[in-house]
Amino acid sequence: MKKKNPIQAFFASVKLTLFVLFMLAILSIIGTVVPQNKPAEFYVEVYGANMAGLFQTLDVPDMYSSWWFTGLLILLSLNMIVCILERFPNAWRLMTMDNLQTKLQKLERMGQRRLFSSDMSPSKTTEAMKDIFARKGWKFQQKSQDDGTLLFAQKGTWSRLGVYAFHASILIIFVGAMIGSFWGYKAGVRIAETTTTDTVYEFGTQKPIKLDFMVKCKRFTLTYYETGMPKEFRSDLAIIENGKEVLTKSIVVNDPLSYKGLTFYQSSYEAYQKLLVTLKNNETGVSKEFLIPPGEEIPWTEEKVSFGVINKQMTATPGHFRYKVWFNDNNGEAASMWMEEDSTSSLQRPQATYTITLKEFFATGLQVTKDPGVWCVYFGCTLMILSLVVAFFFSHRRIWVHVSESGQGSRILISGSANKNKVGFDTTFAALTESIQENEQIEAASGHAKESS
Amino acid sequence: MNSSQLLGVSTLGFLLASMLYIGALIFRAKTVSLVASILTLLTFLVLTGGIGLRWYESYQMGFGHAPLSNMYESLVFFAWSIVIFYLVLEFKFKNRILGAFAIPFAFVSMAYASFAKGINQEIAPLIPALQSNWLIAHVMTCFIGYAAFAVACGLGIMYLLKRDGKKEKTTGLIGTLPALKIIDDLIHKTIIFGFLWLSVGIITGAIWANSAWGTYWSWDPKETWSLITWFVYAATLHARFTRGWTGKRIAWLAIIGFVSVIFTYFGVNFLLAGLHSYGSS
Ligand code: HEM
């Protein structure tokens, strides 16, 4: 073998891999013990000024993006790339080589081998062998070689790729993460019900980011379990482009809305001391939405109506209220009635019937993520699992059968090898060679090939 | 009958089975170990019934969800995974002595779930962030992996007991353990199995985080510790595949790896959370 230059040897060494893996494992602990990304004063308060100074120098408060942690990840990647490049050609050769070129000498020395003799002529024996092996799923190629016929069959050839695909998958995930950190962002926005926005605010910096479409929060609903625990946060969102609604979706935690590379997640909400009331005159069909503070008289001038919410009470469900609505349209006496939060009632008046909808007024808090690398990460993850299965549970198994003339009959040498799971292959090989003896004209021969197997 | 009674019976069953397995090991009594196996299998069925019943009860209460949503339920599932993994191993390798090194883990997990302070056994509805099928996949895959690692740790202990300096102890109590070569091979196979499931567990966890919060990885202590565990086992596999480490060193790594698993699960919840709350108060 060629002598490697020392730099290449360093990066190709699996000792380095072990070192980096253990270092990553140990150093990662720091960030789980020292809280991350807190304001500078926090570290001074908890760890004292000296320690805090040391932490800042070593980037401990943000260690997973520090130069030294990133450096270790780069070292790991280089290590992996060099290793793959160095070993892959040999694996490829083993996958694509012509195994019918294998010399008899080599077969005689293979780890798994057995010798048989047969009363049949070499050509008949060859056919018999092909038959027996075909039944077990081994399809032979054949060639004349070394004064006889060489048969070869293999299984799981492509499984040699598994371990390379696995290491590549780690690199693919890294690439995806990098795409995300260079070209993506995370932002937040609060949108009050019925309003629209086109600007979100980047996390950390609070820098405004203008979107090329508008997002509307049509409605936000909060539901509770009987115990008073929140059950669901739901925002009915709409995407508006050029004044038209192009997409609507009702999002909840774990079911976000994606549009043009951005994803909107339900992340928080804010309750205002205000109520959202919709009034509709059922006779004329006219309706209007009002955002009102409790305790004030609100005019609906077009309809000559005034109304207000004059009282509030907790219902049997914790966190759930009912409201007393007052209504006057100057026809007969003013009316008032209790309405549950988020409900609709109709009100009979001398001149008309009105439909009243009342709900608490919320703003929904959305997280907005742009991550153009996420598909790459997911691709890497899928590849990782598939390739792990291949690398762990499949192996490249090869079987050669050499048939040559011997006295009245034939001599049969069966050899095999597997790149992994040798114990499993030994069992397979033993079963295969057992089944050969079902043919009465073939029997185990005592010969030099058998002793050491 | 309700699910908590069944789960209570299972805890007792595993205690008894552990004692029988250990007794069988000490007194080299084949019949005792057979009884232990039968008891383990029966207890496993009761436990499965208990988990199923708890699932059903949650639907009866009007907010049905798979019983994998909190510390208590995951510990019970952990015990369940250890036992099924062990039973398959016992069946496959026809060796009951392993039981003494595996079933006690299942008992400890059940007992801890039932008796430790601060573990809530109520069936509770799910908060919005936990309402996800990815979460179910995440918890299940992680715990199957953890179960394998628990068994690997038991095997590692067994290996170290059997080892006598450079030789193999063949006499006395320890002499009845399987040959070192066999234990070594089992440790390796078990770690491979666990590693695969842990990988799937970390990935499904990342997908869940991404669908709930828009971030597939945020280096929070729990995530980081699961990655540390993954690094430890990756290093173990490399040491073996490429540097030919076997025996004692791999046995130690199987134990260290499981310590990391335990820390991912308990340490992060109790120790680090405590640390953090000190820090901020
Ligand atoms: C996070 C980092 C890594 C993980 C999790 C990992 C995982 C694995 C696993 C599971 C195997 C066993 C596959 C098998 O042969 O059946 C393996 C094998 C191997 N890994 Fe890694 N690996 C990592 C990094 C690296 C790096 C940086 C290198 C570069 C030196 C490397 C080199 C190898 C080699 C040479 C093998 C043996 C391949 C063979 O059997 O032909 N690994 N790795």
PDB file of C-alpha atoms in Angstrom, chain B:
ATOM      1  CA  MET B   1     -60.925  -3.995  38.262  1.00  0.00           C
ATOM      2  CA  ASN B   2     -58.999  -0.967  37.115  1.00  0.00           C
ATOM      3  CA  SER B   3     -55.674  -0.377  35.461  1.00  0.00           C
ATOM      4  CA  SER B   4     -53.817   0.749  38.559  1.00  0.00           C
ATOM      5  CA  GLN B   5     -54.614  -2.554  40.280  1.00  0.00           C
ATOM      6  CA  LEU B   6     -53.228  -4.466  37.305  1.00  0.00           C
ATOM      7  CA  LEU B   7     -50.125  -2.308  37.285  1.00  0.00           C
ATOM      8  CA  GLY B   8     -49.711  -2.857  41.016  1.00  0.00           C
ATOM      9  CA  VAL B   9     -49.957  -6.620  40.540  1.00  0.00           C
ATOM     10  CA  SER B  10     -47.338  -6.395  37.783  1.00  0.00           C
ATOM     11  CA  THR B  11     -44.927  -4.588  40.100  1.00  0.00           C
ATOM     12  CA  LEU B  12     -45.278  -7.415  42.595  1.00  0.00           C
ATOM     13  CA  GLY B  13     -44.977  -9.999  39.844  1.00  0.00           C
ATOM     14  CA  PHE B  14     -41.679  -8.551  38.659  1.00  0.00           C
ATOM     15  CA  LEU B  15     -40.364  -8.382  42.217  1.00  0.00           C
ATOM     16  CA  LEU B  16     -41.129 -12.055  42.676  1.00  0.00           C
ATOM     17  CA  ALA B  17     -39.746 -12.993  39.266  1.00  0.00           C
ATOM     18  CA  SER B  18     -36.528 -11.057  39.983  1.00  0.00           C
ATOM     19  CA  MET B  19     -36.080 -12.917  43.245  1.00  0.00           C
ATOM     20  CA  LEU B  20     -36.722 -16.245  41.558  1.00  0.00           C
ATOM     21  CA  TYR B  21     -34.259 -15.521  38.754  1.00  0.00           C
ATOM     22  CA  ILE B  22     -31.586 -14.462  41.231  1.00  0.00           C
ATOM     23  CA  GLY B  23     -32.408 -17.443  43.443  1.00  0.00           C
ATOM     24  CA  ALA B  24     -32.143 -19.769  40.478  1.00  0.00           C
ATOM     25  CA  LEU B  25     -28.761 -18.292  39.692  1.00  0.00           C
ATOM     26  CA  ILE B  26     -27.500 -18.693  43.243  1.00  0.00           C
ATOM     27  CA  PHE B  27     -28.824 -22.189  43.870  1.00  0.00           C
ATOM     28  CA  ARG B  28     -28.411 -23.336  40.305  1.00  0.00           C
ATOM     29  CA  ALA B  29     -31.966 -24.585  40.255  1.00  0.00           C
ATOM     30  CA  LYS B  30     -33.333 -25.158  36.779  1.00  0.00           C
ATOM     31  CA  THR B  31     -36.935 -25.566  37.893  1.00  0.00           C
ATOM     32  CA  VAL B  32     -36.852 -22.300  39.789  1.00  0.00           C
ATOM     33  CA  SER B  33     -35.711 -20.447  36.708  1.00  0.00           C
ATOM     34  CA  LEU B  34     -38.482 -22.084  34.711  1.00  0.00           C
ATOM     35  CA  VAL B  35     -41.001 -20.852  37.276  1.00  0.00           C
ATOM     36  CA  ALA B  36     -39.404 -17.400  37.064  1.00  0.00           C
ATOM     37  CA  SER B  37     -39.858 -17.396  33.291  1.00  0.00           C
ATOM     38  CA  ILE B  38     -43.472 -18.458  33.494  1.00  0.00           C
ATOM     39  CA  LEU B  39     -44.144 -15.835  36.146  1.00  0.00           C
ATOM     40  CA  THR B  40     -42.443 -13.180  34.023  1.00  0.00           C
ATOM     41  CA  LEU B  41     -44.559 -14.098  31.032  1.00  0.00           C
ATOM     42  CA  LEU B  42     -47.772 -14.025  33.076  1.00  0.00           C
ATOM     43  CA  THR B  43     -46.840 -10.725  34.679  1.00  0.00           C
ATOM     44  CA  PHE B  44     -46.031  -9.341  31.267  1.00  0.00           C
ATOM     45  CA  LEU B  45     -49.544 -10.243  30.109  1.00  0.00           C
ATOM     46  CA  VAL B  46     -51.052  -8.575  33.182  1.00  0.00           C
ATOM     47  CA  LEU B  47     -48.934  -5.495  32.545  1.00  0.00           C
ATOM     48  CA  THR B  48     -49.998  -5.400  28.909  1.00  0.00           C
ATOM     49  CA  GLY B  49     -53.601  -5.657  30.046  1.00  0.00           C
ATOM     50  CA  GLY B  50     -53.014  -2.868  32.562  1.00  0.00           C
ATOM     51  CA  ILE B  51     -51.563  -0.553  29.935  1.00  0.00           C
ATOM     52  CA  GLY B  52     -54.402  -1.367  27.553  1.00  0.00           C
ATOM     53  CA  LEU B  53     -56.972  -0.782  30.273  1.00  0.00           C
ATOM     54  CA  ARG B  54     -55.403   2.550  31.184  1.00  0.00           C
ATOM     55  CA  TRP B  55     -55.671   3.543  27.549  1.00  0.00           C
ATOM     56  CA  TYR B  56     -59.327   2.551  27.517  1.00  0.00           C
ATOM     57  CA  GLU B  57     -59.991   4.386  30.788  1.00  0.00           C
ATOM     58  CA  SER B  58     -58.590   7.588  29.340  1.00  0.00           C
ATOM     59  CA  TYR B  59     -61.219   7.352  26.586  1.00  0.00           C
ATOM     60  CA  GLN B  60     -63.895   6.717  29.203  1.00  0.00           C
ATOM     61  CA  MET B  61     -62.824   9.929  30.860  1.00  0.00           C
ATOM     62  CA  GLY B  62     -63.434  11.787  27.622  1.00  0.00           C
ATOM     63  CA  PHE B  63     -59.932  12.754  26.526  1.00  0.00           C
ATOM     64  CA  GLY B  64     -58.499   9.496  25.265  1.00  0.00           C
ATOM     65  CA  HIS B  65     -54.816   9.265  24.487  1.00  0.00           C
ATOM     66  CA  ALA B  66     -52.133   6.597  24.335  1.00  0.00           C
ATOM     67  CA  PRO B  67     -50.696   5.908  27.803  1.00  0.00           C
ATOM     68  CA  LEU B  68     -47.305   7.437  27.020  1.00  0.00           C
ATOM     69  CA  SER B  69     -47.819  11.000  28.084  1.00  0.00           C
ATOM     70  CA  ASN B  70     -46.003  11.501  31.367  1.00  0.00           C
ATOM     71  CA  MET B  71     -43.233  10.207  33.600  1.00  0.00           C
ATOM     72  CA  TYR B  72     -45.407   7.537  35.201  1.00  0.00           C
ATOM     73  CA  GLU B  73     -46.719   6.144  31.950  1.00  0.00           C
ATOM     74  CA  SER B  74     -43.319   6.162  30.297  1.00  0.00           C
ATOM     75  CA  LEU B  75     -41.738   4.287  33.211  1.00  0.00           C
ATOM     76  CA  VAL B  76     -44.434   1.646  32.923  1.00  0.00           C
ATOM     77  CA  PHE B  77     -43.793   1.425  29.200  1.00  0.00           C
ATOM     78  CA  PHE B  78     -40.058   1.218  29.895  1.00  0.00           C
ATOM     79  CA  ALA B  79     -40.655  -1.820  32.127  1.00  0.00           C
ATOM     80  CA  TRP B  80     -42.895  -3.316  29.466  1.00  0.00           C
ATOM     81  CA  SER B  81     -40.199  -2.858  26.791  1.00  0.00           C
ATOM     82  CA  ILE B  82     -37.463  -4.347  28.968  1.00  0.00           C
ATOM     83  CA  VAL B  83     -39.569  -7.425  29.627  1.00  0.00           C
ATOM     84  CA  ILE B  84     -40.590  -8.044  26.038  1.00  0.00           C
ATOM     85  CA  PHE B  85     -37.018  -7.488  24.887  1.00  0.00           C
ATOM     86  CA  TYR B  86     -35.770  -9.874  27.530  1.00  0.00           C
ATOM     87  CA  LEU B  87     -38.389 -12.525  26.756  1.00  0.00           C
ATOM     88  CA  VAL B  88     -37.455 -12.490  23.082  1.00  0.00           C
ATOM     89  CA  LEU B  89     -33.793 -12.792  24.052  1.00  0.00           C
ATOM     90  CA  GLU B  90     -34.541 -15.664  26.417  1.00  0.00           C
ATOM     91  CA  PHE B  91     -36.541 -17.437  23.759  1.00  0.00           C
ATOM     92  CA  LYS B  92     -33.950 -16.867  21.087  1.00  0.00           C
ATOM     93  CA  PHE B  93     -30.894 -17.797  23.083  1.00  0.00           C
ATOM     94  CA  LYS B  94     -32.549 -20.328  25.376  1.00  0.00           C
ATOM     95  CA  ASN B  95     -30.839 -18.896  28.398  1.00  0.00           C
ATOM     96  CA  ARG B  96     -32.726 -18.058  31.575  1.00  0.00           C
ATOM     97  CA  ILE B  97     -29.759 -16.823  33.573  1.00  0.00           C
ATOM     98  CA  LEU B  98     -29.999 -13.481  31.781  1.00  0.00           C
ATOM     99  CA  GLY B  99     -33.243 -12.905  33.655  1.00  0.00           C
ATOM    100  CA  ALA B 100     -31.403 -12.166  36.869  1.00  0.00           C
ATOM    101  CA  PHE B 101     -29.719  -9.262  35.096  1.00  0.00           C
ATOM    102  CA  ALA B 102     -32.730  -7.916  33.205  1.00  0.00           C
ATOM    103  CA  ILE B 103     -35.997  -8.367  35.095  1.00  0.00           C
ATOM    104  CA  PRO B 104     -34.772  -6.428  38.166  1.00  0.00           C
ATOM    105  CA  PHE B 105     -34.535  -3.361  35.884  1.00  0.00           C
ATOM    106  CA  ALA B 106     -38.192  -3.813  34.987  1.00  0.00           C
ATOM    107  CA  PHE B 107     -39.109  -4.154  38.653  1.00  0.00           C
ATOM    108  CA  VAL B 108     -37.147  -1.048  39.633  1.00  0.00           C
ATOM    109  CA  SER B 109     -38.816   0.943  36.900  1.00  0.00           C
ATOM    110  CA  MET B 110     -42.297  -0.159  38.000  1.00  0.00           C
ATOM    111  CA  ALA B 111     -41.528   0.374  41.664  1.00  0.00           C
ATOM    112  CA  TYR B 112     -40.071   3.781  41.037  1.00  0.00           C
ATOM    113  CA  ALA B 113     -43.127   4.743  38.999  1.00  0.00           C
ATOM    114  CA  SER B 114     -45.443   3.596  41.780  1.00  0.00           C
ATOM    115  CA  PHE B 115     -43.670   4.802  44.893  1.00  0.00           C
ATOM    116  CA  ALA B 116     -41.351   7.690  44.117  1.00  0.00           C
ATOM    117  CA  LYS B 117     -42.384  11.117  45.294  1.00  0.00           C
ATOM    118  CA  GLY B 118     -43.459  13.607  42.682  1.00  0.00           C
ATOM    119  CA  ILE B 119     -44.639  11.091  40.148  1.00  0.00           C
ATOM    120  CA  ASN B 120     -48.250  11.693  39.306  1.00  0.00           C
ATOM    121  CA  GLN B 121     -50.202   8.546  38.513  1.00  0.00           C
ATOM    122  CA  GLU B 122     -53.434  10.240  37.494  1.00  0.00           C
ATOM    123  CA  ILE B 123     -54.689   9.861  33.973  1.00  0.00           C
ATOM    124  CA  ALA B 124     -54.595  13.464  32.849  1.00  0.00           C
ATOM    125  CA  PRO B 125     -55.714  15.111  29.633  1.00  0.00           C
ATOM    126  CA  LEU B 126     -53.024  16.261  27.235  1.00  0.00           C
ATOM    127  CA  ILE B 127     -51.933  19.864  26.953  1.00  0.00           C
ATOM    128  CA  PRO B 128     -51.930  21.092  23.347  1.00  0.00           C
ATOM    129  CA  ALA B 129     -48.188  20.624  22.738  1.00  0.00           C
ATOM    130  CA  LEU B 130     -48.429  16.917  23.569  1.00  0.00           C
ATOM    131  CA  GLN B 131     -51.291  16.193  21.175  1.00  0.00           C
ATOM    132  CA  SER B 132     -49.211  14.649  18.426  1.00  0.00           C
ATOM    133  CA  ASN B 133     -48.727  11.230  16.885  1.00  0.00           C
ATOM    134  CA  TRP B 134     -45.057  12.049  16.481  1.00  0.00           C
ATOM    135  CA  LEU B 135     -44.817  12.258  20.236  1.00  0.00           C
ATOM    136  CA  ILE B 136     -46.233   8.756  20.596  1.00  0.00           C
ATOM    137  CA  ALA B 137     -43.763   7.467  18.017  1.00  0.00           C
ATOM    138  CA  HIS B 138     -40.991   9.351  19.805  1.00  0.00           C
ATOM    139  CA  VAL B 139     -41.693   7.948  23.251  1.00  0.00           C
ATOM    140  CA  MET B 140     -42.175   4.404  21.999  1.00  0.00           C
ATOM    141  CA  THR B 141     -39.026   4.271  19.904  1.00  0.00           C
ATOM    142  CA  CYS B 142     -36.872   5.906  22.589  1.00  0.00           C
ATOM    143  CA  PHE B 143     -38.031   3.484  25.226  1.00  0.00           C
ATOM    144  CA  ILE B 144     -37.543   0.422  23.070  1.00  0.00           C
ATOM    145  CA  GLY B 145     -33.978   1.665  22.626  1.00  0.00           C
ATOM    146  CA  TYR B 146     -33.600   2.348  26.341  1.00  0.00           C
ATOM    147  CA  ALA B 147     -34.901  -1.131  27.138  1.00  0.00           C
ATOM    148  CA  ALA B 148     -32.229  -2.666  24.928  1.00  0.00           C
ATOM    149  CA  PHE B 149     -29.594  -0.510  26.615  1.00  0.00           C
ATOM    150  CA  ALA B 150     -30.829  -1.614  30.042  1.00  0.00           C
ATOM    151  CA  VAL B 151     -30.407  -5.236  29.025  1.00  0.00           C
ATOM    152  CA  ALA B 152     -26.984  -4.461  27.522  1.00  0.00           C
ATOM    153  CA  CYS B 153     -26.004  -2.931  30.863  1.00  0.00           C
ATOM    154  CA  GLY B 154     -27.192  -6.069  32.684  1.00  0.00           C
ATOM    155  CA  LEU B 155     -25.131  -8.149  30.280  1.00  0.00           C
ATOM    156  CA  GLY B 156     -22.143  -5.873  30.855  1.00  0.00           C
ATOM    157  CA  ILE B 157     -22.384  -6.444  34.604  1.00  0.00           C
ATOM    158  CA  MET B 158     -22.666 -10.170  33.970  1.00  0.00           C
ATOM    159  CA  TYR B 159     -19.544 -10.059  31.814  1.00  0.00           C
ATOM    160  CA  LEU B 160     -17.521  -8.258  34.465  1.00  0.00           C
ATOM    161  CA  LEU B 161     -18.663 -10.726  37.118  1.00  0.00           C
ATOM    162  CA  LYS B 162     -17.646 -13.661  35.015  1.00  0.00           C
ATOM    163  CA  ARG B 163     -14.303 -12.224  34.084  1.00  0.00           C
ATOM    164  CA  ASP B 164     -11.437 -13.127  36.362  1.00  0.00           C
ATOM    165  CA  GLY B 165      -8.415 -11.062  35.455  1.00  0.00           C
ATOM    166  CA  LYS B 166      -7.461 -12.312  32.061  1.00  0.00           C
ATOM    167  CA  LYS B 167      -9.299 -15.594  32.520  1.00  0.00           C
ATOM    168  CA  GLU B 168     -12.850 -16.758  32.662  1.00  0.00           C
ATOM    169  CA  LYS B 169     -14.319 -17.891  35.958  1.00  0.00           C
ATOM    170  CA  THR B 170     -15.580 -21.404  35.451  1.00  0.00           C
ATOM    171  CA  THR B 171     -16.206 -22.517  38.990  1.00  0.00           C
ATOM    172  CA  GLY B 172     -18.808 -21.700  41.576  1.00  0.00           C
ATOM    173  CA  LEU B 173     -21.839 -19.595  41.136  1.00  0.00           C
ATOM    174  CA  ILE B 174     -20.435 -17.384  38.409  1.00  0.00           C
ATOM    175  CA  GLY B 175     -19.278 -20.417  36.477  1.00  0.00           C
ATOM    176  CA  THR B 176     -22.836 -21.115  35.415  1.00  0.00           C
ATOM    177  CA  LEU B 177     -23.057 -17.865  33.455  1.00  0.00           C
ATOM    178  CA  PRO B 178     -22.767 -18.172  29.678  1.00  0.00           C
ATOM    179  CA  ALA B 179     -19.301 -18.133  28.169  1.00  0.00           C
ATOM    180  CA  LEU B 180     -17.637 -14.731  27.922  1.00  0.00           C
ATOM    181  CA  LYS B 181     -17.635 -14.908  24.144  1.00  0.00           C
ATOM    182  CA  ILE B 182     -21.378 -15.374  24.082  1.00  0.00           C
ATOM    183  CA  ILE B 183     -22.049 -12.537  26.529  1.00  0.00           C
ATOM    184  CA  ASP B 184     -19.762 -10.274  24.544  1.00  0.00           C
ATOM    185  CA  ASP B 185     -21.594 -11.047  21.320  1.00  0.00           C
ATOM    186  CA  LEU B 186     -24.965 -10.474  22.993  1.00  0.00           C
ATOM    187  CA  ILE B 187     -23.871  -7.116  24.378  1.00  0.00           C
ATOM    188  CA  HIS B 188     -22.853  -6.061  20.930  1.00  0.00           C
ATOM    189  CA  LYS B 189     -26.071  -7.193  19.251  1.00  0.00           C
ATOM    190  CA  THR B 190     -28.171  -5.571  21.952  1.00  0.00           C
ATOM    191  CA  ILE B 191     -26.360  -2.259  21.603  1.00  0.00           C
ATOM    192  CA  ILE B 192     -26.843  -2.320  17.836  1.00  0.00           C
ATOM    193  CA  PHE B 193     -30.551  -2.858  18.316  1.00  0.00           C
ATOM    194  CA  GLY B 194     -30.756  -0.080  20.889  1.00  0.00           C
ATOM    195  CA  PHE B 195     -28.736   2.310  18.761  1.00  0.00           C
ATOM    196  CA  LEU B 196     -31.092   1.889  15.833  1.00  0.00           C
ATOM    197  CA  TRP B 197     -34.148   2.635  17.991  1.00  0.00           C
ATOM    198  CA  LEU B 198     -32.487   5.519  19.778  1.00  0.00           C
ATOM    199  CA  SER B 199     -31.695   7.039  16.369  1.00  0.00           C
ATOM    200  CA  VAL B 200     -35.317   6.695  15.318  1.00  0.00           C
ATOM    201  CA  GLY B 201     -36.326   8.110  18.707  1.00  0.00           C
ATOM    202  CA  ILE B 202     -34.164  11.199  18.371  1.00  0.00           C
ATOM    203  CA  ILE B 203     -35.389  11.770  14.819  1.00  0.00           C
ATOM    204  CA  THR B 204     -39.085  11.405  15.632  1.00  0.00           C
ATOM    205  CA  GLY B 205     -38.521  13.735  18.594  1.00  0.00           C
ATOM    206  CA  ALA B 206     -36.991  16.297  16.253  1.00  0.00           C
ATOM    207  CA  ILE B 207     -39.929  16.001  13.861  1.00  0.00           C
ATOM    208  CA  TRP B 208     -42.349  16.485  16.742  1.00  0.00           C
ATOM    209  CA  ALA B 209     -40.472  19.553  17.965  1.00  0.00           C
ATOM    210  CA  ASN B 210     -40.529  20.953  14.464  1.00  0.00           C
ATOM    211  CA  SER B 211     -44.262  20.483  14.094  1.00  0.00           C
ATOM    212  CA  ALA B 212     -45.009  21.948  17.502  1.00  0.00           C
ATOM    213  CA  TRP B 213     -42.507  24.809  17.711  1.00  0.00           C
ATOM    214  CA  GLY B 214     -40.885  25.201  14.342  1.00  0.00           C
ATOM    215  CA  THR B 215     -37.454  24.102  15.549  1.00  0.00           C
ATOM    216  CA  TYR B 216     -36.224  20.574  15.076  1.00  0.00           C
ATOM    217  CA  TRP B 217     -33.253  21.010  17.340  1.00  0.00           C
ATOM    218  CA  SER B 218     -32.805  23.543  20.099  1.00  0.00           C
ATOM    219  CA  TRP B 219     -30.048  22.066  22.312  1.00  0.00           C
ATOM    220  CA  ASP B 220     -32.222  21.896  25.367  1.00  0.00           C
ATOM    221  CA  PRO B 221     -30.785  19.696  28.110  1.00  0.00           C
ATOM    222  CA  LYS B 222     -33.012  16.737  27.340  1.00  0.00           C
ATOM    223  CA  GLU B 223     -32.228  16.771  23.637  1.00  0.00           C
ATOM    224  CA  THR B 224     -28.568  17.275  24.310  1.00  0.00           C
ATOM    225  CA  TRP B 225     -28.410  14.372  26.733  1.00  0.00           C
ATOM    226  CA  SER B 226     -30.100  12.064  24.246  1.00  0.00           C
ATOM    227  CA  LEU B 227     -27.426  13.106  21.769  1.00  0.00           C
ATOM    228  CA  ILE B 228     -24.693  12.490  24.342  1.00  0.00           C
ATOM    229  CA  THR B 229     -26.087   8.996  24.826  1.00  0.00           C
ATOM    230  CA  TRP B 230     -26.082   8.545  21.061  1.00  0.00           C
ATOM    231  CA  PHE B 231     -22.437   9.668  20.864  1.00  0.00           C
ATOM    232  CA  VAL B 232     -21.434   7.230  23.619  1.00  0.00           C
ATOM    233  CA  TYR B 233     -22.996   4.275  21.825  1.00  0.00           C
ATOM    234  CA  ALA B 234     -21.682   5.424  18.433  1.00  0.00           C
ATOM    235  CA  ALA B 235     -18.207   5.545  19.958  1.00  0.00           C
ATOM    236  CA  THR B 236     -18.759   2.073  21.428  1.00  0.00           C
ATOM    237  CA  LEU B 237     -19.761   0.664  18.050  1.00  0.00           C
ATOM    238  CA  HIS B 238     -16.762   2.284  16.378  1.00  0.00           C
ATOM    239  CA  ALA B 239     -14.391   1.029  19.015  1.00  0.00           C
ATOM    240  CA  ARG B 240     -15.617  -2.440  18.289  1.00  0.00           C
ATOM    241  CA  PHE B 241     -16.029  -2.349  14.522  1.00  0.00           C
ATOM    242  CA  THR B 242     -12.906  -0.524  13.660  1.00  0.00           C
ATOM    243  CA  ARG B 243     -10.517  -0.879  16.592  1.00  0.00           C
ATOM    244  CA  GLY B 244     -11.515  -4.365  17.575  1.00  0.00           C
ATOM    245  CA  TRP B 245     -12.376  -3.562  21.182  1.00  0.00           C
ATOM    246  CA  THR B 246     -14.191  -6.429  22.831  1.00  0.00           C
ATOM    247  CA  GLY B 247     -14.791  -7.856  26.251  1.00  0.00           C
ATOM    248  CA  LYS B 248     -14.177  -5.767  29.317  1.00  0.00           C
ATOM    249  CA  ARG B 249     -13.962  -2.407  27.632  1.00  0.00           C
ATOM    250  CA  ILE B 250     -17.213  -2.921  25.736  1.00  0.00           C
ATOM    251  CA  ALA B 251     -18.844  -4.213  28.922  1.00  0.00           C
ATOM    252  CA  TRP B 252     -17.834  -1.006  30.705  1.00  0.00           C
ATOM    253  CA  LEU B 253     -19.080   1.096  27.815  1.00  0.00           C
ATOM    254  CA  ALA B 254     -22.431  -0.712  27.959  1.00  0.00           C
ATOM    255  CA  ILE B 255     -22.682   0.306  31.609  1.00  0.00           C
ATOM    256  CA  ILE B 256     -21.522   3.893  31.001  1.00  0.00           C
ATOM    257  CA  GLY B 257     -23.963   4.194  28.123  1.00  0.00           C
ATOM    258  CA  PHE B 258     -26.825   3.140  30.345  1.00  0.00           C
ATOM    259  CA  VAL B 259     -25.803   5.645  33.006  1.00  0.00           C
ATOM    260  CA  SER B 260     -26.135   8.248  30.281  1.00  0.00           C
ATOM    261  CA  VAL B 261     -29.585   6.874  29.408  1.00  0.00           C
ATOM    262  CA  ILE B 262     -30.670   7.143  33.025  1.00  0.00           C
ATOM    263  CA  PHE B 263     -29.327  10.628  33.208  1.00  0.00           C
ATOM    264  CA  THR B 264     -31.162  11.633  30.049  1.00  0.00           C
ATOM    265  CA  TYR B 265     -34.326  10.444  31.654  1.00  0.00           C
ATOM    266  CA  PHE B 266     -34.059  11.304  35.344  1.00  0.00           C
ATOM    267  CA  GLY B 267     -31.058  13.530  35.770  1.00  0.00           C
ATOM    268  CA  VAL B 268     -32.328  16.093  33.347  1.00  0.00           C
ATOM    269  CA  ASN B 269     -35.746  16.165  34.988  1.00  0.00           C
ATOM    270  CA  PHE B 270     -34.617  16.244  38.589  1.00  0.00           C
ATOM    271  CA  LEU B 271     -31.010  17.359  38.892  1.00  0.00           C
ATOM    272  CA  LEU B 272     -30.700  19.849  36.085  1.00  0.00           C
ATOM    273  CA  ALA B 273     -34.190  21.230  36.483  1.00  0.00           C
ATOM    274  CA  GLY B 274     -33.306  21.751  40.152  1.00  0.00           C
ATOM    275  CA  LEU B 275     -30.086  23.464  39.222  1.00  0.00           C
ATOM    276  CA  HIS B 276     -31.878  25.733  36.834  1.00  0.00           C
ATOM    277  CA  SER B 277     -34.525  26.708  39.287  1.00  0.00           C
ATOM    278  CA  TYR B 278     -31.848  27.528  41.874  1.00  0.00           C
ATOM    279  CA  GLY B 279     -30.175  29.666  39.283  1.00  0.00           C
ATOM    280  CA  SER B 280     -33.232  31.662  38.467  1.00  0.00           C
ATOM    281  CA  SER B 281     -34.665  32.081  41.942  1.00  0.00           C
TER     282      SER B 281
END
